[in-house]
């Protein structure tokens, strides 16, 4: 199993550009999450999904959109990138079986200038 | 909303020394998760605690949950350079998936172990 994979690993965007961060898992997990991690600030939940076709907002959803057309994929879309979106983005998934731990991808480091 | 406070924010120890990291919640802890993160990498799950008084160990790392204090501690015995990284605690907002397993995270503790 590859686990949770994310692409790209690094990206530099100009203000106003758009991009999609890709996330895929091969563990057949229903639950998937997108977090952002800012220096010294822990992780903040952006969006999450409980299954294909079902998504919901987390703590900091503004400026982002998601879709979940398959169990495996959970892309995160940034529209009109702003410097405040400079961060490291992590995708995670869980099966919902005890001990309920989330499996994390390696992250995407995004800089908006 | 639930807040998790970790202390200390950073810690530098000499190899072989013991250390403790604390995680305190502003609300009831239904599930407390400890993760480790190496620079530039994703989070690795260490252990999960659910019941008051519960204690779990993995190699030289022991975690305890004190439900009355809404606090968990992570203790590393005889630290090694391989223990270096960021340790984050995460809390489930409800019992057994009631919150769709969403986690609130602390800000992390940066551990440096000098050889």
PDB file of C-alpha atoms in Angstrom:
ATOM      1  CA  UNK A   1       0.000   0.000   0.000  1.00  0.00           C
ATOM      2  CA  UNK A   2       1.184   3.501  -0.834  1.00  0.00           C
ATOM      3  CA  UNK A   3      -1.007   4.919   1.947  1.00  0.00           C
ATOM      4  CA  UNK A   4      -1.871   8.602   1.467  1.00  0.00           C
ATOM      5  CA  UNK A   5      -0.134  10.338  -1.418  1.00  0.00           C
ATOM      6  CA  UNK A   6      -0.075  14.052  -2.214  1.00  0.00           C
ATOM      7  CA  UNK A   7       1.055  15.982  -5.254  1.00  0.00           C
ATOM      8  CA  UNK A   8       2.833  18.272  -5.819  1.00  0.00           C
ATOM      9  CA  UNK A   9       5.355  18.397  -2.973  1.00  0.00           C
ATOM     10  CA  UNK A  10       6.198  22.045  -3.576  1.00  0.00           C
ATOM     11  CA  UNK A  11       4.525  24.831  -5.498  1.00  0.00           C
ATOM     12  CA  UNK A  12       4.937  28.554  -5.892  1.00  0.00           C
ATOM     13  CA  UNK A  13       1.863  30.494  -7.005  1.00  0.00           C
ATOM     14  CA  UNK A  14       1.381  34.106  -7.906  1.00  0.00           C
ATOM     15  CA  UNK A  15      -1.414  36.071  -6.263  1.00  0.00           C
ATOM     16  CA  UNK A  16      -4.680  35.431  -8.047  1.00  0.00           C
ATOM     17  CA  UNK A  17      -3.664  32.128  -9.625  1.00  0.00           C
ATOM     18  CA  UNK A  18      -5.556  28.911  -8.989  1.00  0.00           C
ATOM     19  CA  UNK A  19      -4.401  25.373  -8.432  1.00  0.00           C
ATOM     20  CA  UNK A  20      -5.526  21.959  -7.272  1.00  0.00           C
ATOM     21  CA  UNK A  21      -3.717  19.955  -4.626  1.00  0.00           C
ATOM     22  CA  UNK A  22      -4.119  16.266  -5.233  1.00  0.00           C
ATOM     23  CA  UNK A  23      -4.667  13.657  -2.526  1.00  0.00           C
ATOM     24  CA  UNK A  24      -5.225   9.949  -2.955  1.00  0.00           C
ATOM     25  CA  UNK A  25      -5.402   6.973  -0.604  1.00  0.00           C
ATOM     26  CA  UNK A  26      -5.418   3.286  -1.410  1.00  0.00           C
ATOM     27  CA  UNK A  27      -6.713   1.991   1.929  1.00  0.00           C
ATOM     28  CA  UNK A  28     -10.429   2.228   1.058  1.00  0.00           C
ATOM     29  CA  UNK A  29     -10.966   4.776   3.835  1.00  0.00           C
ATOM     30  CA  UNK A  30     -14.294   6.590   3.867  1.00  0.00           C
ATOM     31  CA  UNK A  31     -13.106   9.568   5.920  1.00  0.00           C
ATOM     32  CA  UNK A  32     -10.693  12.084   4.442  1.00  0.00           C
ATOM     33  CA  UNK A  33      -9.436  15.455   5.657  1.00  0.00           C
ATOM     34  CA  UNK A  34      -7.494  18.490   4.502  1.00  0.00           C
ATOM     35  CA  UNK A  35      -5.431  20.446   7.022  1.00  0.00           C
ATOM     36  CA  UNK A  36      -3.133  23.406   6.770  1.00  0.00           C
ATOM     37  CA  UNK A  37      -0.144  23.858   9.047  1.00  0.00           C
ATOM     38  CA  UNK A  38       1.294  27.299   9.651  1.00  0.00           C
ATOM     39  CA  UNK A  39       4.551  27.711  11.607  1.00  0.00           C
ATOM     40  CA  UNK A  40       3.963  27.310  15.338  1.00  0.00           C
ATOM     41  CA  UNK A  41       0.213  27.021  14.858  1.00  0.00           C
ATOM     42  CA  UNK A  42      -0.538  23.325  14.755  1.00  0.00           C
ATOM     43  CA  UNK A  43      -2.960  21.954  12.170  1.00  0.00           C
ATOM     44  CA  UNK A  44      -6.249  23.562  11.183  1.00  0.00           C
ATOM     45  CA  UNK A  45      -9.002  21.586   9.447  1.00  0.00           C
ATOM     46  CA  UNK A  46     -10.030  23.039   6.086  1.00  0.00           C
ATOM     47  CA  UNK A  47     -12.531  20.521   4.713  1.00  0.00           C
ATOM     48  CA  UNK A  48     -13.416  16.916   5.308  1.00  0.00           C
ATOM     49  CA  UNK A  49     -15.391  14.133   3.667  1.00  0.00           C
ATOM     50  CA  UNK A  50     -17.220  11.131   5.107  1.00  0.00           C
ATOM     51  CA  UNK A  51     -17.550   9.326   1.805  1.00  0.00           C
ATOM     52  CA  UNK A  52     -17.786   9.749  -1.931  1.00  0.00           C
ATOM     53  CA  UNK A  53     -20.074  12.646  -2.784  1.00  0.00           C
ATOM     54  CA  UNK A  54     -20.193  14.029   0.780  1.00  0.00           C
ATOM     55  CA  UNK A  55     -18.039  16.936   1.933  1.00  0.00           C
ATOM     56  CA  UNK A  56     -18.265  19.519   4.678  1.00  0.00           C
ATOM     57  CA  UNK A  57     -16.432  22.581   5.948  1.00  0.00           C
ATOM     58  CA  UNK A  58     -13.877  22.557   8.710  1.00  0.00           C
ATOM     59  CA  UNK A  59     -12.526  25.467  10.743  1.00  0.00           C
ATOM     60  CA  UNK A  60     -10.892  27.463   7.937  1.00  0.00           C
ATOM     61  CA  UNK A  61     -12.680  26.762   4.607  1.00  0.00           C
ATOM     62  CA  UNK A  62     -12.625  30.256   3.085  1.00  0.00           C
ATOM     63  CA  UNK A  63     -10.725  30.406  -0.197  1.00  0.00           C
ATOM     64  CA  UNK A  64     -10.845  26.635  -0.750  1.00  0.00           C
ATOM     65  CA  UNK A  65     -13.111  24.080  -2.348  1.00  0.00           C
ATOM     66  CA  UNK A  66     -13.143  20.302  -2.397  1.00  0.00           C
ATOM     67  CA  UNK A  67     -14.816  17.457  -4.213  1.00  0.00           C
ATOM     68  CA  UNK A  68     -15.011  13.723  -3.567  1.00  0.00           C
ATOM     69  CA  UNK A  69     -16.135  11.839  -6.639  1.00  0.00           C
ATOM     70  CA  UNK A  70     -14.423   8.585  -5.626  1.00  0.00           C
ATOM     71  CA  UNK A  71     -13.436   6.940  -2.345  1.00  0.00           C
ATOM     72  CA  UNK A  72      -9.761   7.220  -3.285  1.00  0.00           C
ATOM     73  CA  UNK A  73      -9.399  10.878  -4.294  1.00  0.00           C
ATOM     74  CA  UNK A  74      -9.986  14.098  -2.391  1.00  0.00           C
ATOM     75  CA  UNK A  75      -8.584  17.119  -4.282  1.00  0.00           C
ATOM     76  CA  UNK A  76      -8.365  20.573  -2.714  1.00  0.00           C
ATOM     77  CA  UNK A  77      -8.904  23.560  -4.990  1.00  0.00           C
ATOM     78  CA  UNK A  78      -7.488  27.003  -4.312  1.00  0.00           C
ATOM     79  CA  UNK A  79      -9.187  29.777  -6.244  1.00  0.00           C
ATOM     80  CA  UNK A  80      -7.586  33.229  -6.476  1.00  0.00           C
ATOM     81  CA  UNK A  81      -4.560  32.430  -4.333  1.00  0.00           C
ATOM     82  CA  UNK A  82      -3.641  34.944  -1.617  1.00  0.00           C
ATOM     83  CA  UNK A  83      -0.439  35.290   0.469  1.00  0.00           C
ATOM     84  CA  UNK A  84      -2.459  34.164   3.520  1.00  0.00           C
ATOM     85  CA  UNK A  85      -2.724  30.739   1.866  1.00  0.00           C
ATOM     86  CA  UNK A  86       1.025  30.222   2.077  1.00  0.00           C
ATOM     87  CA  UNK A  87       1.240  27.121   4.223  1.00  0.00           C
ATOM     88  CA  UNK A  88       1.935  23.394   4.318  1.00  0.00           C
ATOM     89  CA  UNK A  89      -1.113  21.356   3.371  1.00  0.00           C
ATOM     90  CA  UNK A  90      -1.718  17.853   4.660  1.00  0.00           C
ATOM     91  CA  UNK A  91      -4.253  15.318   3.547  1.00  0.00           C
ATOM     92  CA  UNK A  92      -5.286  12.544   5.935  1.00  0.00           C
ATOM     93  CA  UNK A  93      -7.668   9.611   6.009  1.00  0.00           C
ATOM     94  CA  UNK A  94      -9.129   7.148   8.480  1.00  0.00           C
ATOM     95  CA  UNK A  95     -11.204   4.010   8.226  1.00  0.00           C
ATOM     96  CA  UNK A  96     -13.300   4.865  11.274  1.00  0.00           C
ATOM     97  CA  UNK A  97     -12.207   1.633  12.963  1.00  0.00           C
ATOM     98  CA  UNK A  98     -10.639   1.719  16.426  1.00  0.00           C
ATOM     99  CA  UNK A  99      -8.239   3.324  17.339  1.00  0.00           C
ATOM    100  CA  UNK A 100      -9.519   5.781  14.723  1.00  0.00           C
ATOM    101  CA  UNK A 101      -6.077   7.121  13.877  1.00  0.00           C
ATOM    102  CA  UNK A 102      -5.654   9.340  10.850  1.00  0.00           C
ATOM    103  CA  UNK A 103      -3.016   8.471   8.272  1.00  0.00           C
ATOM    104  CA  UNK A 104      -1.258  11.507   6.864  1.00  0.00           C
ATOM    105  CA  UNK A 105       0.279  12.250   3.501  1.00  0.00           C
ATOM    106  CA  UNK A 106       3.751  13.840   3.199  1.00  0.00           C
ATOM    107  CA  UNK A 107       2.342  17.326   2.625  1.00  0.00           C
ATOM    108  CA  UNK A 108       2.414  20.026  -0.050  1.00  0.00           C
ATOM    109  CA  UNK A 109       4.418  23.168   0.679  1.00  0.00           C
ATOM    110  CA  UNK A 110       2.708  26.109  -1.026  1.00  0.00           C
ATOM    111  CA  UNK A 111       4.053  29.631  -1.328  1.00  0.00           C
ATOM    112  CA  UNK A 112       1.907  32.454  -2.703  1.00  0.00           C
ATOM    113  CA  UNK A 113       3.816  35.576  -3.740  1.00  0.00           C
TER     114      UNK A 113
ATOM    115  CA  UNK B   1     -14.528  25.213  20.449  1.00  0.00           C
ATOM    116  CA  UNK B   2     -12.019  22.871  21.988  1.00  0.00           C
ATOM    117  CA  UNK B   3      -8.560  24.224  22.618  1.00  0.00           C
ATOM    118  CA  UNK B   4      -5.469  22.144  23.222  1.00  0.00           C
ATOM    119  CA  UNK B   5      -2.486  23.718  24.898  1.00  0.00           C
ATOM    120  CA  UNK B   6       0.878  22.021  24.687  1.00  0.00           C
ATOM    121  CA  UNK B   7       3.853  22.705  26.905  1.00  0.00           C
ATOM    122  CA  UNK B   8       6.634  23.349  26.507  1.00  0.00           C
ATOM    123  CA  UNK B   9       6.659  24.892  23.027  1.00  0.00           C
ATOM    124  CA  UNK B  10      10.196  23.662  22.534  1.00  0.00           C
ATOM    125  CA  UNK B  11      12.625  21.498  24.419  1.00  0.00           C
ATOM    126  CA  UNK B  12      16.351  20.817  24.078  1.00  0.00           C
ATOM    127  CA  UNK B  13      17.747  17.831  25.955  1.00  0.00           C
ATOM    128  CA  UNK B  14      20.973  15.912  26.083  1.00  0.00           C
ATOM    129  CA  UNK B  15      20.888  12.392  24.722  1.00  0.00           C
ATOM    130  CA  UNK B  16      20.010   9.944  27.462  1.00  0.00           C
ATOM    131  CA  UNK B  17      17.877  12.374  29.448  1.00  0.00           C
ATOM    132  CA  UNK B  18      14.199  11.860  30.238  1.00  0.00           C
ATOM    133  CA  UNK B  19      11.586  14.415  29.252  1.00  0.00           C
ATOM    134  CA  UNK B  20       7.852  15.107  29.477  1.00  0.00           C
ATOM    135  CA  UNK B  21       5.500  16.966  27.152  1.00  0.00           C
ATOM    136  CA  UNK B  22       2.049  18.003  28.325  1.00  0.00           C
ATOM    137  CA  UNK B  23      -1.223  18.540  26.503  1.00  0.00           C
ATOM    138  CA  UNK B  24      -4.124  20.235  28.315  1.00  0.00           C
ATOM    139  CA  UNK B  25      -7.651  20.507  26.974  1.00  0.00           C
ATOM    140  CA  UNK B  26     -10.240  23.199  27.648  1.00  0.00           C
ATOM    141  CA  UNK B  27     -12.991  20.578  27.320  1.00  0.00           C
ATOM    142  CA  UNK B  28     -13.580  16.901  28.035  1.00  0.00           C
ATOM    143  CA  UNK B  29     -11.206  14.600  26.228  1.00  0.00           C
ATOM    144  CA  UNK B  30     -12.988  11.763  24.410  1.00  0.00           C
ATOM    145  CA  UNK B  31      -9.940  10.553  22.594  1.00  0.00           C
ATOM    146  CA  UNK B  32      -6.424  11.925  22.790  1.00  0.00           C
ATOM    147  CA  UNK B  33      -3.940  11.196  20.019  1.00  0.00           C
ATOM    148  CA  UNK B  34      -0.201  11.693  20.001  1.00  0.00           C
ATOM    149  CA  UNK B  35       1.597  12.189  16.701  1.00  0.00           C
ATOM    150  CA  UNK B  36       5.212  12.796  15.786  1.00  0.00           C
ATOM    151  CA  UNK B  37       6.332  14.882  12.818  1.00  0.00           C
ATOM    152  CA  UNK B  38       9.808  15.095  11.357  1.00  0.00           C
ATOM    153  CA  UNK B  39      10.689  18.278   9.494  1.00  0.00           C
ATOM    154  CA  UNK B  40       9.248  18.296   5.999  1.00  0.00           C
ATOM    155  CA  UNK B  41       7.234  15.131   6.525  1.00  0.00           C
ATOM    156  CA  UNK B  42       3.739  14.082   7.455  1.00  0.00           C
ATOM    157  CA  UNK B  43       2.501  13.082  10.887  1.00  0.00           C
ATOM    158  CA  UNK B  44       3.124   9.615  12.256  1.00  0.00           C
ATOM    159  CA  UNK B  45       0.616   8.168  14.723  1.00  0.00           C
ATOM    160  CA  UNK B  46       2.138   7.181  18.074  1.00  0.00           C
ATOM    161  CA  UNK B  47      -0.771   6.206  20.306  1.00  0.00           C
ATOM    162  CA  UNK B  48      -4.323   6.979  21.333  1.00  0.00           C
ATOM    163  CA  UNK B  49      -5.798   7.238  24.818  1.00  0.00           C
ATOM    164  CA  UNK B  50      -9.479   7.134  25.650  1.00  0.00           C
ATOM    165  CA  UNK B  51     -10.083   6.284  29.260  1.00  0.00           C
ATOM    166  CA  UNK B  52      -9.203   8.261  32.347  1.00  0.00           C
ATOM    167  CA  UNK B  53      -6.055   6.884  33.923  1.00  0.00           C
ATOM    168  CA  UNK B  54      -5.109   5.007  30.765  1.00  0.00           C
ATOM    169  CA  UNK B  55      -1.412   4.570  30.048  1.00  0.00           C
ATOM    170  CA  UNK B  56       0.200   3.237  26.868  1.00  0.00           C
ATOM    171  CA  UNK B  57       3.793   2.646  25.900  1.00  0.00           C
ATOM    172  CA  UNK B  58       5.622   2.262  22.627  1.00  0.00           C
ATOM    173  CA  UNK B  59       9.310   1.516  22.904  1.00  0.00           C
ATOM    174  CA  UNK B  60      10.649   4.278  25.168  1.00  0.00           C
ATOM    175  CA  UNK B  61       7.623   6.557  24.853  1.00  0.00           C
ATOM    176  CA  UNK B  62       4.807   6.449  27.423  1.00  0.00           C
ATOM    177  CA  UNK B  63       1.592   8.438  27.265  1.00  0.00           C
ATOM    178  CA  UNK B  64      -0.939   8.916  30.045  1.00  0.00           C
ATOM    179  CA  UNK B  65      -4.413  10.411  30.158  1.00  0.00           C
ATOM    180  CA  UNK B  66      -5.630  12.135  33.275  1.00  0.00           C
ATOM    181  CA  UNK B  67      -9.299  12.639  32.560  1.00  0.00           C
ATOM    182  CA  UNK B  68      -9.988  14.709  35.648  1.00  0.00           C
ATOM    183  CA  UNK B  69      -7.417  17.263  34.649  1.00  0.00           C
ATOM    184  CA  UNK B  70      -8.293  17.011  30.982  1.00  0.00           C
ATOM    185  CA  UNK B  71      -4.598  16.511  30.413  1.00  0.00           C
ATOM    186  CA  UNK B  72      -2.274  14.054  28.781  1.00  0.00           C
ATOM    187  CA  UNK B  73       1.455  13.681  29.169  1.00  0.00           C
ATOM    188  CA  UNK B  74       4.016  12.113  26.882  1.00  0.00           C
ATOM    189  CA  UNK B  75       7.158  10.861  28.568  1.00  0.00           C
ATOM    190  CA  UNK B  76      10.323   9.804  26.776  1.00  0.00           C
ATOM    191  CA  UNK B  77      12.859   7.766  28.698  1.00  0.00           C
ATOM    192  CA  UNK B  78      16.561   7.866  27.830  1.00  0.00           C
ATOM    193  CA  UNK B  79      16.071  10.133  24.811  1.00  0.00           C
ATOM    194  CA  UNK B  80      17.912   9.461  21.559  1.00  0.00           C
ATOM    195  CA  UNK B  81      18.563  11.664  18.512  1.00  0.00           C
ATOM    196  CA  UNK B  82      15.907   9.598  16.696  1.00  0.00           C
ATOM    197  CA  UNK B  83      13.303  11.032  19.082  1.00  0.00           C
ATOM    198  CA  UNK B  84      13.867  14.548  17.726  1.00  0.00           C
ATOM    199  CA  UNK B  85      10.948  16.153  15.921  1.00  0.00           C
ATOM    200  CA  UNK B  86       7.645  17.877  16.588  1.00  0.00           C
ATOM    201  CA  UNK B  87       5.174  16.154  18.882  1.00  0.00           C
ATOM    202  CA  UNK B  88       1.520  17.068  18.444  1.00  0.00           C
ATOM    203  CA  UNK B  89      -1.485  16.101  20.479  1.00  0.00           C
ATOM    204  CA  UNK B  90      -4.882  15.857  18.829  1.00  0.00           C
ATOM    205  CA  UNK B  91      -8.298  15.458  20.407  1.00  0.00           C
ATOM    206  CA  UNK B  92     -11.522  13.966  19.143  1.00  0.00           C
ATOM    207  CA  UNK B  93     -14.524  16.215  19.739  1.00  0.00           C
ATOM    208  CA  UNK B  94     -16.933  13.409  20.508  1.00  0.00           C
ATOM    209  CA  UNK B  95     -17.088   9.750  21.460  1.00  0.00           C
ATOM    210  CA  UNK B  96     -16.382   7.007  18.942  1.00  0.00           C
ATOM    211  CA  UNK B  97     -16.775   8.932  15.725  1.00  0.00           C
ATOM    212  CA  UNK B  98     -19.604  11.193  16.783  1.00  0.00           C
ATOM    213  CA  UNK B  99     -17.714  14.091  15.221  1.00  0.00           C
ATOM    214  CA  UNK B 100     -16.737  12.114  12.103  1.00  0.00           C
ATOM    215  CA  UNK B 101     -13.313  11.573  13.687  1.00  0.00           C
ATOM    216  CA  UNK B 102     -12.342  15.194  13.214  1.00  0.00           C
ATOM    217  CA  UNK B 103      -9.390  16.208  15.353  1.00  0.00           C
ATOM    218  CA  UNK B 104      -8.368  19.449  17.009  1.00  0.00           C
ATOM    219  CA  UNK B 105      -4.595  19.761  17.327  1.00  0.00           C
ATOM    220  CA  UNK B 106      -2.290  21.527  19.731  1.00  0.00           C
ATOM    221  CA  UNK B 107       0.435  23.778  18.370  1.00  0.00           C
ATOM    222  CA  UNK B 108       3.128  21.162  18.867  1.00  0.00           C
ATOM    223  CA  UNK B 109       6.316  20.770  20.898  1.00  0.00           C
ATOM    224  CA  UNK B 110       9.645  20.914  19.072  1.00  0.00           C
ATOM    225  CA  UNK B 111      12.078  18.435  20.602  1.00  0.00           C
ATOM    226  CA  UNK B 112      15.816  18.624  19.947  1.00  0.00           C
ATOM    227  CA  UNK B 113      18.070  15.876  21.284  1.00  0.00           C
ATOM    228  CA  UNK B 114      21.754  16.716  21.348  1.00  0.00           C
ATOM    229  CA  UNK B 115      24.186  13.809  21.039  1.00  0.00           C
TER     230      UNK B 115
END
